[in-house]
Structures are given as C-alpha cells and as structure tokens.
Amino acid sequence: MVLSRGWAIFLVGVGGWTWVIWPRFAVAIWNDPRAWVGGVVGEGTPTGFLWIHALLIAASLAIGSAVGMLGVRGWRAARSRQ
C-alpha cells in the first residue's frame, strides 16, 4: 500500500492527538470519586468504573501509537520515493 504525504501526516497527527488527549482523561478518571469504593480519591479499592476506563485508555493509546507509527513509516516511504 502506498500512502501520500498528506495521509501520512494525518496519521501522525492522529497518533499524536491520542497522546495529548487520553493521558489527561486518565487523570480525570483517577480523580473521579466514582472510581473508588469509598468515594475518596486514591483510597479504598478501585471500582469497575476505573478498570473499564483504564482498559479503554490503554487500548486507545495502543491503537493511536500504531496509527502514528504507520504514519511515520508512510512519510519515510513517500520521502524515499521522491
């Protein structure tokens, strides 16, 4: 498959965007009282709310990283073709 430079840049941007957004979301989830059994942040055991969101965040970061790396590889391939 051949990517244009424009699509390669778009993919790198999507990968970068995931690393800007999802860690901030992780902090918000951690500080949410619904994430902890006692309702006090960081105390008690984590609830399903925290675990499900942690899984969502991890999967999104993995997918975003893969998309970003595809963009980098596409950019390098487009540069070598010229």
PDB file of C-alpha atoms in Angstrom:
ATOM      1  CA  MET A   1       0.000   0.000   0.000  1.00  0.00           C
ATOM      2  CA  VAL A   2       1.235   3.468  -0.811  1.00  0.00           C
ATOM      3  CA  LEU A   3       0.313   6.461   1.346  1.00  0.00           C
ATOM      4  CA  SER A   4       0.502  10.020   0.161  1.00  0.00           C
ATOM      5  CA  ARG A   5       2.387  12.507   2.274  1.00  0.00           C
ATOM      6  CA  GLY A   6      -0.883  14.137   3.259  1.00  0.00           C
ATOM      7  CA  TRP A   7      -2.341  10.904   4.634  1.00  0.00           C
ATOM      8  CA  ALA A   8       0.927  10.095   6.376  1.00  0.00           C
ATOM      9  CA  ILE A   9       0.864  13.472   8.127  1.00  0.00           C
ATOM     10  CA  PHE A  10      -2.779  12.916   9.065  1.00  0.00           C
ATOM     11  CA  LEU A  11      -1.947   9.542  10.639  1.00  0.00           C
ATOM     12  CA  VAL A  12       0.955  11.016  12.596  1.00  0.00           C
ATOM     13  CA  GLY A  13      -1.384  13.762  13.784  1.00  0.00           C
ATOM     14  CA  VAL A  14      -3.985  11.249  14.936  1.00  0.00           C
ATOM     15  CA  GLY A  15      -1.305   9.315  16.817  1.00  0.00           C
ATOM     16  CA  GLY A  16      -0.079  12.494  18.488  1.00  0.00           C
ATOM     17  CA  TRP A  17      -3.608  13.594  19.307  1.00  0.00           C
ATOM     18  CA  THR A  18      -4.268  10.374  21.214  1.00  0.00           C
ATOM     19  CA  TRP A  19      -1.191  11.020  23.362  1.00  0.00           C
ATOM     20  CA  VAL A  20      -2.402  14.555  24.108  1.00  0.00           C
ATOM     21  CA  ILE A  21      -5.999  13.661  24.982  1.00  0.00           C
ATOM     22  CA  TRP A  22      -6.023  10.241  26.671  1.00  0.00           C
ATOM     23  CA  PRO A  23      -3.475  10.857  29.469  1.00  0.00           C
ATOM     24  CA  ARG A  24      -5.464  13.921  30.503  1.00  0.00           C
ATOM     25  CA  PHE A  25      -8.610  11.786  30.508  1.00  0.00           C
ATOM     26  CA  ALA A  26      -6.793   9.214  32.672  1.00  0.00           C
ATOM     27  CA  VAL A  27      -6.046  11.870  35.288  1.00  0.00           C
ATOM     28  CA  ALA A  28      -9.703  12.953  35.266  1.00  0.00           C
ATOM     29  CA  ILE A  29     -10.885   9.362  35.754  1.00  0.00           C
ATOM     30  CA  TRP A  30      -8.371   8.783  38.564  1.00  0.00           C
ATOM     31  CA  ASN A  31      -9.623  11.899  40.373  1.00  0.00           C
ATOM     32  CA  ASP A  32     -13.292  10.964  39.949  1.00  0.00           C
ATOM     33  CA  PRO A  33     -14.889   9.750  43.213  1.00  0.00           C
ATOM     34  CA  ARG A  34     -16.825   7.104  41.237  1.00  0.00           C
ATOM     35  CA  ALA A  35     -13.506   5.371  40.575  1.00  0.00           C
ATOM     36  CA  TRP A  36     -13.081   4.414  44.236  1.00  0.00           C
ATOM     37  CA  VAL A  37     -15.291   2.309  46.518  1.00  0.00           C
ATOM     38  CA  GLY A  38     -15.231   4.794  49.401  1.00  0.00           C
ATOM     39  CA  GLY A  39     -15.691   7.800  47.151  1.00  0.00           C
ATOM     40  CA  VAL A  40     -12.364   9.225  48.342  1.00  0.00           C
ATOM     41  CA  VAL A  41      -9.811   9.609  45.564  1.00  0.00           C
ATOM     42  CA  GLY A  42      -6.913   7.190  45.882  1.00  0.00           C
ATOM     43  CA  GLU A  43      -8.295   5.400  48.933  1.00  0.00           C
ATOM     44  CA  GLY A  44     -10.059   2.078  49.002  1.00  0.00           C
ATOM     45  CA  THR A  45     -10.308  -0.325  46.119  1.00  0.00           C
ATOM     46  CA  PRO A  46     -10.852   0.701  42.508  1.00  0.00           C
ATOM     47  CA  THR A  47     -14.320   0.219  41.070  1.00  0.00           C
ATOM     48  CA  GLY A  48     -15.334  -1.214  37.720  1.00  0.00           C
ATOM     49  CA  PHE A  49     -15.639   2.396  36.538  1.00  0.00           C
ATOM     50  CA  LEU A  50     -11.880   2.853  36.931  1.00  0.00           C
ATOM     51  CA  TRP A  51     -10.947  -0.539  35.442  1.00  0.00           C
ATOM     52  CA  ILE A  52     -13.131  -0.157  32.366  1.00  0.00           C
ATOM     53  CA  HIS A  53     -11.819   3.327  31.681  1.00  0.00           C
ATOM     54  CA  ALA A  54      -8.229   2.202  32.260  1.00  0.00           C
ATOM     55  CA  LEU A  55      -8.753  -0.536  29.673  1.00  0.00           C
ATOM     56  CA  LEU A  56     -10.299   1.964  27.254  1.00  0.00           C
ATOM     57  CA  ILE A  57      -7.394   4.369  27.733  1.00  0.00           C
ATOM     58  CA  ALA A  58      -4.749   1.645  27.293  1.00  0.00           C
ATOM     59  CA  ALA A  59      -6.407   0.335  24.127  1.00  0.00           C
ATOM     60  CA  SER A  60      -6.774   3.838  22.686  1.00  0.00           C
ATOM     61  CA  LEU A  61      -3.126   4.659  23.361  1.00  0.00           C
ATOM     62  CA  ALA A  62      -2.019   1.383  21.764  1.00  0.00           C
ATOM     63  CA  ILE A  63      -4.151   1.951  18.674  1.00  0.00           C
ATOM     64  CA  GLY A  64      -3.086   5.602  18.456  1.00  0.00           C
ATOM     65  CA  SER A  65       0.568   4.596  18.719  1.00  0.00           C
ATOM     66  CA  ALA A  66       0.147   2.035  15.945  1.00  0.00           C
ATOM     67  CA  VAL A  67      -1.600   4.574  13.717  1.00  0.00           C
ATOM     68  CA  GLY A  68       1.123   7.141  14.407  1.00  0.00           C
ATOM     69  CA  MET A  69       3.866   4.643  13.573  1.00  0.00           C
ATOM     70  CA  LEU A  70       2.095   3.756  10.315  1.00  0.00           C
ATOM     71  CA  GLY A  71       2.075   7.454   9.515  1.00  0.00           C
ATOM     72  CA  VAL A  72       5.802   7.742  10.230  1.00  0.00           C
ATOM     73  CA  ARG A  73       6.523   4.721   8.043  1.00  0.00           C
ATOM     74  CA  GLY A  74       4.314   6.139   5.295  1.00  0.00           C
ATOM     75  CA  TRP A  75       6.090   9.502   5.496  1.00  0.00           C
ATOM     76  CA  ARG A  76       9.504   7.825   5.217  1.00  0.00           C
ATOM     77  CA  ALA A  77       8.357   5.704   2.280  1.00  0.00           C
ATOM     78  CA  ALA A  78       6.906   8.734   0.482  1.00  0.00           C
ATOM     79  CA  ARG A  79      10.134  10.642   1.055  1.00  0.00           C
ATOM     80  CA  SER A  80      12.271   7.794  -0.309  1.00  0.00           C
ATOM     81  CA  ARG A  81      10.106   7.538  -3.469  1.00  0.00           C
ATOM     82  CA  GLN A  82      10.859  11.132  -4.436  1.00  0.00           C
TER      83      GLN A  82
END
